[in-house]
Amino acid sequence: MVSRSYSNLLDLASGQFPSICRGERRFPRVKTVAGVLSELDDETSNSVSSDAPSSITQERVIIVGNQLPLRVHHKSDDEKVGRYFSWDEDSLLLQLKDGLAEDVEIVYIGCLREQIDPSEQDSVAHTLFENFKCVPTFLPPELFTKFYHGFCKQHLWPLFHYMLPLSPDLGGRFDRSLWQAYVSVNKIFADKVMEVISPDDDYVWVHDYHLMVLPTFLRKRCNRVKLGFFLHSPFPSSEIYRTLPVRDEILKALLNSDLIGFHTFDYARHFLSCCSRMLGLSYQSKRGYIGLEYYGRTVSIKILPVGIHMGQLNSVMNLPETEVRVAELREQFKGQTVMLGVDDMDIFKGISLKLLAMEQLLLQHPDKRGTVVLVQIANPARGRGKDVQEVQSETSATAKRINATFGKPGYKPVILIDTPLQFYERIAYYVIAECCLVTAVRDGMNLIPYEYVISRQGNGKLDRALGLGPTVPKKSMLVVSEFIGCSPSLSGAVRVNPWNIDSVAEAMESGLTIPESEKQLRHEKHHRFVSTHDVAFWARSFLQDLERSCREHVKRRCWGIGFGLGFRVIALDPSFRKLSLEHIVSAYKRTTSRAILLDCDGTMMMQSSVSTNPDVEAVRVLNSLCRDPKNVVFVVSGRDRKRLTEWFSSCDNLGIAAEHGYFIRHNNDSEWETCKPLSNFDWKHVAEPVMQLYAETTDGSSIETKESALVWNYRDADRDFGSCQAKELQDHLESVLANEPVSVKSGQYIVEVKPQGINKGLVAERLFATMQQKGMLPDFVLCIGDDRSDEDMFEVISSARTTPSLSPVAEVFACTVGQKPSKAKYYVEDTSEILRMLEGLAAASELQATSNGYQAPKIGIIDQNF
């Protein structure tokens, strides 16, 4: 029987065992779902993960996209008669398989391009799986309309291309029913994945903005699913994205992936900025890889533009009809210079801006009239709506006006082709065009320039059609918008701001008049990049990084927490577990020499609390623990000793370590000591002016001056700017204090300068040494903290097990607050649980005191359900 770890213990207690997510390889009956599901009706699906990986006999990749890479054909007018399917050779999902090894099995999941009658869905599904390894997702027409033409095209597509719904005509207001349809469709896709997945073996690769919440539903059902996501559209800046009412839900869903891919660094940077500003997450770059720490999991970020399919392009270039069409076009445009534009007919492609630039070129350069032609191929629009109709009418009107103004018999300056072209015809236009223009105002990638470069490289057949010899150097010229994804990779192109009509016109003129040798050099550079960074390279690189990102899965224990789209998985070390009240109280009662070390902020009192003083109940519990003669209790804090003295003045026997252990006092009657000999603090005169400079230029930041340290705090500053300034400040301070005996450390929203070697771990070492000198070898150690500075204490007490500092049978409890990666072996959820646990220990002291004949102070009621 396969061993499983269940995240919902209530199901186990009630006997409701969740279904095992490892399914059989055969294809089950396809299910259809009608209507719209709410966001929370999937709560009965439980997270399941295996304790150990299965042996991999054959790798398999499940590729999930909005549409299957299939074409539907009909032998007759009757759609139900003679229907058959074939691969769509133009589909990126099909092309990427060239980057995978031959023995890797690929399963596709997505929708078909046409509706299938419910009575035929089972037979169609069986046929597609048997013949193509495709799992169709059948969506009811009404649901599909709300999902695709509604939420995807009315909300996500415009917003991701920087169009805000400022009025009902611009994309429309947010519609909650469309969002619910989007969530419902993503759930249906998740059901399809679960029908075929073997979670221990398979990799899942989800594509594009249509399925951005799918990672949550998959992670919820299989905690260790190996999941990658690639966004093929732009990702907007945080100022644009934050207007989306469901912004947090989508971000959190994407973070349930193991690897998230983007075409450019700009798109990745915007995503990381949104995670920082809206979720408070920070990223790190290690050895060339960018990663986000999210509840113990590292979500990797991949930046790699997609490429073209070289094999398909070369095969079409070798077709006889391509050669014939090139010869026809050469004759048609004899004596003229052709500039080419190839775009979809939508509002973001900037077709009208390109035509206006052509008009400006002919106005400013009369010599170009009659000799320069702009061929604009306008592919049919993928969407529908009023905006598409407006673009079509504007494009047609502008082209007619230019032709009426500058045209003459035998010459049309603008040739608008708005009917579908075969791929070979498009390549023929690439081959005869001297310059290719892409002036999109926003585009995720755009592979037109790549196709143009390879087409201009040509082959022997096309060279003959052009009348070129085999030794003639190849050349090409590109004018591209700086707002498209391929622009950064085409360093030899003329980059333009498409909104600046004059600038585009100048670039067009430059592209025509630039020396031939320069065109050849630029072409060689582009051809070298495009031919080596094809779609196979892109797919292979992404899947290699996905495999690397998933290697730690089997080494972690996983828990699923949260509801609805707030679900996430916490991945922790196998030995990391929750500290139960019964366990620690039992150990507490058995021991006679106890050391208790407690952090203050975030442990004894909440970080987000408006009040900066510790709770009265917390002070009372501490006092009770201190009065037990078997206990030595220390509060270890980064706060200054004056404030800590005020807060805990009523605790006579409480030890206090201030400023991360630089100052120590064993009780109220003892004097303050230093962990290290008194330092020379002249370095403050150097560090403070530097910090002051950054405080003045970073709104919301401040400086905290301690006796032994200086702290620059930017908790209330802008997240991105504060983080940037913190890195600069740390570098600046490390430079000016290089010869001083201090260390510069960055923490959560702080940069701190303090004497070298000072950390909370010194307090634990000193406490153990003092107790050992007094003959009190600790047999019980409890240490609780919540942030990075407390990790030094955890490390010291964990390593002390093997030293004479502790009793050989000592019970050691290093405990952090919250489930997160830590050197501690235990965790508690929050401050309230810590107080209930300390109450339990104090109650145990009271019971022991009563039985031994002395009276300990009474404390509050203990929650027995803790």
Short mmCIF file of N, CA, C and O in Angstrom, two decimals, residues 715-803:
data_model
loop_
_atom_site.label_atom_id
_atom_site.label_comp_id
_atom_site.label_asym_id
_atom_site.label_seq_id
_atom_site.Cartn_x
_atom_site.Cartn_y
_atom_site.Cartn_z
N ARG A 715 10.71 50.60 7.53
CA ARG A 715 9.45 49.85 7.53
C ARG A 715 8.30 50.66 6.93
O ARG A 715 7.41 50.11 6.27
N ASP A 716 8.29 51.98 7.15
CA ASP A 716 7.19 52.81 6.67
C ASP A 716 7.47 53.46 5.32
O ASP A 716 6.69 54.29 4.85
N ALA A 717 8.59 53.12 4.70
CA ALA A 717 8.94 53.69 3.39
C ALA A 717 8.33 52.85 2.27
O ALA A 717 7.82 51.74 2.51
N ASP A 718 8.39 53.37 1.06
CA ASP A 718 7.99 52.58 -0.11
C ASP A 718 8.83 51.31 -0.17
O ASP A 718 10.06 51.36 -0.04
N ARG A 719 8.19 50.17 -0.39
CA ARG A 719 8.88 48.88 -0.30
C ARG A 719 10.06 48.80 -1.28
O ARG A 719 11.18 48.45 -0.91
N ASP A 720 9.78 49.10 -2.54
CA ASP A 720 10.82 48.96 -3.55
C ASP A 720 11.94 49.97 -3.36
O ASP A 720 13.12 49.62 -3.41
N PHE A 721 11.56 51.23 -3.14
CA PHE A 721 12.58 52.26 -2.97
C PHE A 721 13.37 52.03 -1.69
O PHE A 721 14.60 52.17 -1.65
N GLY A 722 12.66 51.65 -0.61
CA GLY A 722 13.35 51.39 0.65
C GLY A 722 14.33 50.24 0.53
O GLY A 722 15.46 50.31 1.04
N SER A 723 13.93 49.16 -0.16
CA SER A 723 14.83 48.02 -0.35
C SER A 723 16.05 48.42 -1.18
O SER A 723 17.18 48.02 -0.87
N CYS A 724 15.81 49.21 -2.22
CA CYS A 724 16.93 49.68 -3.06
C CYS A 724 17.89 50.55 -2.25
O CYS A 724 19.11 50.38 -2.31
N GLN A 725 17.32 51.47 -1.46
CA GLN A 725 18.15 52.35 -0.63
C GLN A 725 18.91 51.56 0.44
O GLN A 725 20.06 51.89 0.78
N ALA A 726 18.27 50.51 0.97
CA ALA A 726 18.94 49.69 1.99
C ALA A 726 20.18 49.01 1.43
O ALA A 726 21.22 48.94 2.09
N LYS A 727 20.08 48.50 0.20
CA LYS A 727 21.25 47.86 -0.42
C LYS A 727 22.37 48.87 -0.65
O LYS A 727 23.54 48.59 -0.42
N GLU A 728 21.97 50.06 -1.12
CA GLU A 728 22.97 51.11 -1.33
C GLU A 728 23.61 51.53 -0.02
O GLU A 728 24.83 51.73 0.07
N LEU A 729 22.78 51.68 1.02
CA LEU A 729 23.29 52.10 2.32
C LEU A 729 24.24 51.06 2.88
O LEU A 729 25.31 51.40 3.44
N GLN A 730 23.89 49.78 2.77
CA GLN A 730 24.77 48.73 3.28
C GLN A 730 26.12 48.77 2.58
O GLN A 730 27.17 48.68 3.22
N ASP A 731 26.10 48.91 1.26
CA ASP A 731 27.37 49.02 0.52
C ASP A 731 28.17 50.24 0.95
O ASP A 731 29.40 50.17 1.11
N HIS A 732 27.47 51.35 1.11
CA HIS A 732 28.13 52.60 1.51
C HIS A 732 28.78 52.46 2.88
O HIS A 732 29.94 52.82 3.08
N LEU A 733 28.02 51.90 3.84
CA LEU A 733 28.55 51.75 5.20
C LEU A 733 29.71 50.75 5.24
O LEU A 733 30.70 50.98 5.96
N GLU A 734 29.59 49.65 4.51
CA GLU A 734 30.68 48.68 4.48
C GLU A 734 31.96 49.30 3.92
O GLU A 734 33.07 48.95 4.34
N SER A 735 31.78 50.24 3.01
CA SER A 735 32.95 50.90 2.42
C SER A 735 33.61 51.85 3.41
O SER A 735 34.83 51.80 3.62
N VAL A 736 32.81 52.71 4.05
CA VAL A 736 33.40 53.72 4.94
C VAL A 736 33.82 53.13 6.28
O VAL A 736 34.63 53.74 7.00
N LEU A 737 33.28 51.96 6.65
CA LEU A 737 33.62 51.35 7.94
C LEU A 737 34.49 50.10 7.78
O LEU A 737 34.58 49.28 8.69
N ALA A 738 35.16 50.01 6.64
CA ALA A 738 35.94 48.80 6.35
C ALA A 738 37.02 48.53 7.39
O ALA A 738 37.33 47.37 7.68
N ASN A 739 37.58 49.56 7.99
CA ASN A 739 38.67 49.39 8.95
C ASN A 739 38.22 49.49 10.40
O ASN A 739 39.06 49.58 11.30
N GLU A 740 36.91 49.50 10.62
CA GLU A 740 36.37 49.59 11.98
C GLU A 740 35.93 48.21 12.48
O GLU A 740 35.53 47.37 11.67
N PRO A 741 36.00 47.97 13.80
CA PRO A 741 35.61 46.66 14.36
C PRO A 741 34.09 46.51 14.48
O PRO A 741 33.56 46.27 15.56
N VAL A 742 33.40 46.69 13.38
CA VAL A 742 31.93 46.62 13.38
C VAL A 742 31.47 45.74 12.23
O VAL A 742 32.22 45.47 11.29
N SER A 743 30.22 45.34 12.30
CA SER A 743 29.59 44.59 11.21
C SER A 743 28.35 45.35 10.76
O SER A 743 27.65 45.96 11.58
N VAL A 744 28.09 45.32 9.46
CA VAL A 744 26.91 45.96 8.88
C VAL A 744 25.97 44.85 8.43
O VAL A 744 26.32 44.05 7.56
N LYS A 745 24.79 44.77 9.03
CA LYS A 745 23.84 43.71 8.73
C LYS A 745 22.52 44.29 8.25
O LYS A 745 22.07 45.32 8.74
N SER A 746 21.91 43.59 7.31
CA SER A 746 20.56 43.97 6.88
C SER A 746 19.58 42.97 7.45
O SER A 746 19.85 41.77 7.50
N GLY A 747 18.43 43.45 7.89
CA GLY A 747 17.39 42.60 8.43
C GLY A 747 16.06 42.95 7.82
O GLY A 747 15.99 43.53 6.72
N GLN A 748 14.98 42.62 8.51
CA GLN A 748 13.65 42.91 7.99
C GLN A 748 13.37 44.40 8.13
O GLN A 748 13.08 44.91 9.20
N TYR A 749 13.51 45.12 7.02
CA TYR A 749 13.29 46.56 6.93
C TYR A 749 14.28 47.37 7.77
O TYR A 749 13.97 48.48 8.18
N ILE A 750 15.47 46.84 8.02
CA ILE A 750 16.48 47.59 8.76
C ILE A 750 17.86 47.36 8.16
O ILE A 750 18.10 46.35 7.49
N VAL A 751 18.75 48.31 8.40
CA VAL A 751 20.18 48.13 8.21
C VAL A 751 20.83 48.54 9.52
O VAL A 751 20.61 49.65 10.01
N GLU A 752 21.62 47.64 10.12
CA GLU A 752 22.15 47.87 11.46
C GLU A 752 23.68 47.79 11.44
O GLU A 752 24.27 46.94 10.78
N VAL A 753 24.29 48.71 12.19
CA VAL A 753 25.73 48.68 12.42
C VAL A 753 25.95 48.43 13.90
O VAL A 753 25.43 49.16 14.74
N LYS A 754 26.72 47.39 14.23
CA LYS A 754 26.97 47.05 15.63
C LYS A 754 28.36 46.46 15.75
O LYS A 754 28.97 46.06 14.74
N PRO A 755 28.92 46.39 16.97
CA PRO A 755 30.26 45.80 17.15
C PRO A 755 30.32 44.38 16.63
O PRO A 755 29.35 43.62 16.70
N GLN A 756 31.44 44.01 16.11
CA GLN A 756 31.62 42.66 15.57
C GLN A 756 31.44 41.60 16.65
O GLN A 756 31.83 41.80 17.80
N GLY A 757 30.84 40.48 16.26
CA GLY A 757 30.71 39.35 17.18
C GLY A 757 29.56 39.43 18.14
O GLY A 757 29.37 38.54 18.97
N ILE A 758 28.75 40.49 18.07
CA ILE A 758 27.63 40.62 18.99
C ILE A 758 26.38 39.99 18.35
O ILE A 758 25.96 40.39 17.26
N ASN A 759 25.83 38.99 19.01
CA ASN A 759 24.58 38.39 18.56
C ASN A 759 23.93 37.68 19.73
O ASN A 759 24.54 37.51 20.80
N LYS A 760 22.71 37.28 19.56
CA LYS A 760 21.95 36.67 20.66
C LYS A 760 22.51 35.32 21.08
O LYS A 760 22.25 34.86 22.19
N GLY A 761 23.26 34.68 20.18
CA GLY A 761 23.86 33.41 20.55
C GLY A 761 24.84 33.54 21.71
O GLY A 761 25.00 32.62 22.51
N LEU A 762 25.49 34.71 21.82
CA LEU A 762 26.41 34.94 22.95
C LEU A 762 25.69 34.89 24.28
O LEU A 762 26.27 34.46 25.29
N VAL A 763 24.44 35.35 24.31
CA VAL A 763 23.66 35.32 25.55
C VAL A 763 23.45 33.89 26.01
O VAL A 763 23.62 33.56 27.19
N ALA A 764 23.09 33.02 25.06
CA ALA A 764 22.87 31.61 25.41
C ALA A 764 24.16 30.97 25.90
O ALA A 764 24.16 30.25 26.92
N GLU A 765 25.27 31.23 25.24
CA GLU A 765 26.56 30.67 25.66
C GLU A 765 26.92 31.14 27.07
O GLU A 765 27.37 30.36 27.92
N ARG A 766 26.73 32.44 27.31
CA ARG A 766 27.08 33.00 28.61
C ARG A 766 26.18 32.45 29.72
O ARG A 766 26.63 32.17 30.83
N LEU A 767 24.89 32.30 29.41
CA LEU A 767 23.95 31.76 30.40
C LEU A 767 24.33 30.32 30.78
O LEU A 767 24.36 29.97 31.97
N PHE A 768 24.65 29.48 29.79
CA PHE A 768 25.02 28.10 30.08
C PHE A 768 26.31 28.05 30.91
O PHE A 768 26.43 27.24 31.84
N ALA A 769 27.26 28.92 30.58
CA ALA A 769 28.52 28.93 31.32
C ALA A 769 28.30 29.34 32.78
O ALA A 769 28.88 28.75 33.71
N THR A 770 27.45 30.36 32.99
CA THR A 770 27.16 30.82 34.35
C THR A 770 26.46 29.75 35.17
O THR A 770 26.80 29.50 36.34
N MET A 771 25.48 29.07 34.58
CA MET A 771 24.76 28.02 35.29
C MET A 771 25.69 26.85 35.60
O MET A 771 25.61 26.25 36.68
N GLN A 772 26.59 26.56 34.68
CA GLN A 772 27.54 25.46 34.91
C GLN A 772 28.46 25.78 36.07
O GLN A 772 28.78 24.91 36.91
N GLN A 773 28.91 27.04 36.16
CA GLN A 773 29.78 27.45 37.27
C GLN A 773 29.09 27.33 38.62
O GLN A 773 29.73 27.05 39.64
N LYS A 774 27.77 27.53 38.64
CA LYS A 774 27.01 27.46 39.88
C LYS A 774 26.52 26.04 40.18
O LYS A 774 25.75 25.83 41.11
N GLY A 775 26.95 25.08 39.34
CA GLY A 775 26.54 23.71 39.56
C GLY A 775 25.12 23.42 39.13
O GLY A 775 24.52 22.44 39.57
N MET A 776 24.57 24.26 38.26
CA MET A 776 23.19 24.08 37.77
C MET A 776 23.25 23.67 36.30
O MET A 776 23.02 24.47 35.40
N LEU A 777 23.60 22.43 36.04
CA LEU A 777 23.70 21.97 34.65
C LEU A 777 22.29 21.86 34.06
O LEU A 777 21.48 21.06 34.54
N PRO A 778 21.95 22.69 33.06
CA PRO A 778 20.57 22.72 32.57
C PRO A 778 20.14 21.36 32.00
O PRO A 778 20.84 20.75 31.20
N ASP A 779 18.97 20.90 32.44
CA ASP A 779 18.38 19.70 31.85
C ASP A 779 17.08 20.02 31.10
O ASP A 779 16.39 19.13 30.62
N PHE A 780 16.77 21.32 31.00
CA PHE A 780 15.61 21.78 30.24
C PHE A 780 15.97 23.15 29.65
O PHE A 780 16.34 24.06 30.39
N VAL A 781 15.88 23.27 28.32
CA VAL A 781 16.17 24.55 27.67
C VAL A 781 15.02 24.87 26.72
O VAL A 781 14.66 24.07 25.87
N LEU A 782 14.45 26.05 26.90
CA LEU A 782 13.40 26.55 26.02
C LEU A 782 13.86 27.90 25.44
O LEU A 782 14.21 28.80 26.20
N CYS A 783 13.87 27.99 24.15
CA CYS A 783 14.28 29.23 23.47
C CYS A 783 13.24 29.55 22.40
O CYS A 783 12.99 28.72 21.51
N ILE A 784 12.64 30.74 22.45
CA ILE A 784 11.59 31.12 21.50
C ILE A 784 11.96 32.47 20.88
O ILE A 784 12.30 33.42 21.58
N GLY A 785 11.87 32.54 19.56
CA GLY A 785 12.12 33.78 18.84
C GLY A 785 11.40 33.77 17.52
O GLY A 785 10.88 32.74 17.08
N ASP A 786 11.38 34.92 16.83
CA ASP A 786 10.58 35.00 15.61
C ASP A 786 11.32 35.48 14.37
O ASP A 786 10.79 35.40 13.27
N ASP A 787 12.54 36.00 14.50
CA ASP A 787 13.18 36.55 13.30
C ASP A 787 14.61 36.05 13.15
O ASP A 787 15.08 35.17 13.86
N ARG A 788 15.31 36.65 12.19
CA ARG A 788 16.63 36.19 11.80
C ARG A 788 17.63 36.30 12.95
O ARG A 788 18.52 35.45 13.10
N SER A 789 17.52 37.32 13.78
CA SER A 789 18.48 37.51 14.87
C SER A 789 18.39 36.39 15.91
O SER A 789 19.36 36.12 16.62
N ASP A 790 17.24 35.73 15.99
CA ASP A 790 17.08 34.65 16.98
C ASP A 790 17.68 33.34 16.50
O ASP A 790 17.86 32.41 17.30
N GLU A 791 18.00 33.25 15.21
CA GLU A 791 18.58 32.01 14.68
C GLU A 791 19.93 31.71 15.33
O GLU A 791 20.32 30.54 15.46
N ASP A 792 20.66 32.74 15.77
CA ASP A 792 21.95 32.52 16.45
C ASP A 792 21.74 31.77 17.76
O ASP A 792 22.53 30.90 18.14
N MET A 793 20.67 32.12 18.49
CA MET A 793 20.35 31.41 19.73
C MET A 793 19.99 29.96 19.44
O MET A 793 20.43 29.04 20.13
N PHE A 794 19.16 29.75 18.41
CA PHE A 794 18.75 28.39 18.07
C PHE A 794 19.97 27.53 17.74
O PHE A 794 20.06 26.36 18.15
N GLU A 795 20.91 28.11 17.01
CA GLU A 795 22.09 27.36 16.61
C GLU A 795 22.94 26.99 17.83
O GLU A 795 23.44 25.85 17.94
N VAL A 796 23.07 27.92 18.78
CA VAL A 796 23.89 27.66 19.97
C VAL A 796 23.28 26.57 20.84
O VAL A 796 23.96 25.63 21.26
N ILE A 797 21.97 26.66 21.10
CA ILE A 797 21.39 25.67 22.01
C ILE A 797 21.28 24.30 21.35
O ILE A 797 21.33 23.27 22.02
N SER A 798 21.14 24.26 20.02
CA SER A 798 21.09 22.97 19.32
C SER A 798 22.44 22.28 19.37
O SER A 798 22.54 21.06 19.58
N SER A 799 23.51 23.06 19.18
CA SER A 799 24.86 22.48 19.21
C SER A 799 25.31 22.18 20.63
O SER A 799 26.22 21.36 20.84
N ALA A 800 24.69 22.81 21.63
CA ALA A 800 25.09 22.60 23.03
C ALA A 800 24.75 21.20 23.53
O ALA A 800 25.27 20.75 24.56
N ARG A 801 23.88 20.50 22.81
CA ARG A 801 23.52 19.13 23.22
C ARG A 801 24.74 18.23 23.32
O ARG A 801 24.80 17.32 24.15
N THR A 802 25.71 18.46 22.47
CA THR A 802 26.89 17.59 22.41
C THR A 802 28.06 18.12 23.23
O THR A 802 29.17 17.61 23.11
N THR A 803 27.81 19.13 24.05
CA THR A 803 28.89 19.72 24.86
C THR A 803 28.57 19.54 26.34
O THR A 803 27.43 19.24 26.72
#
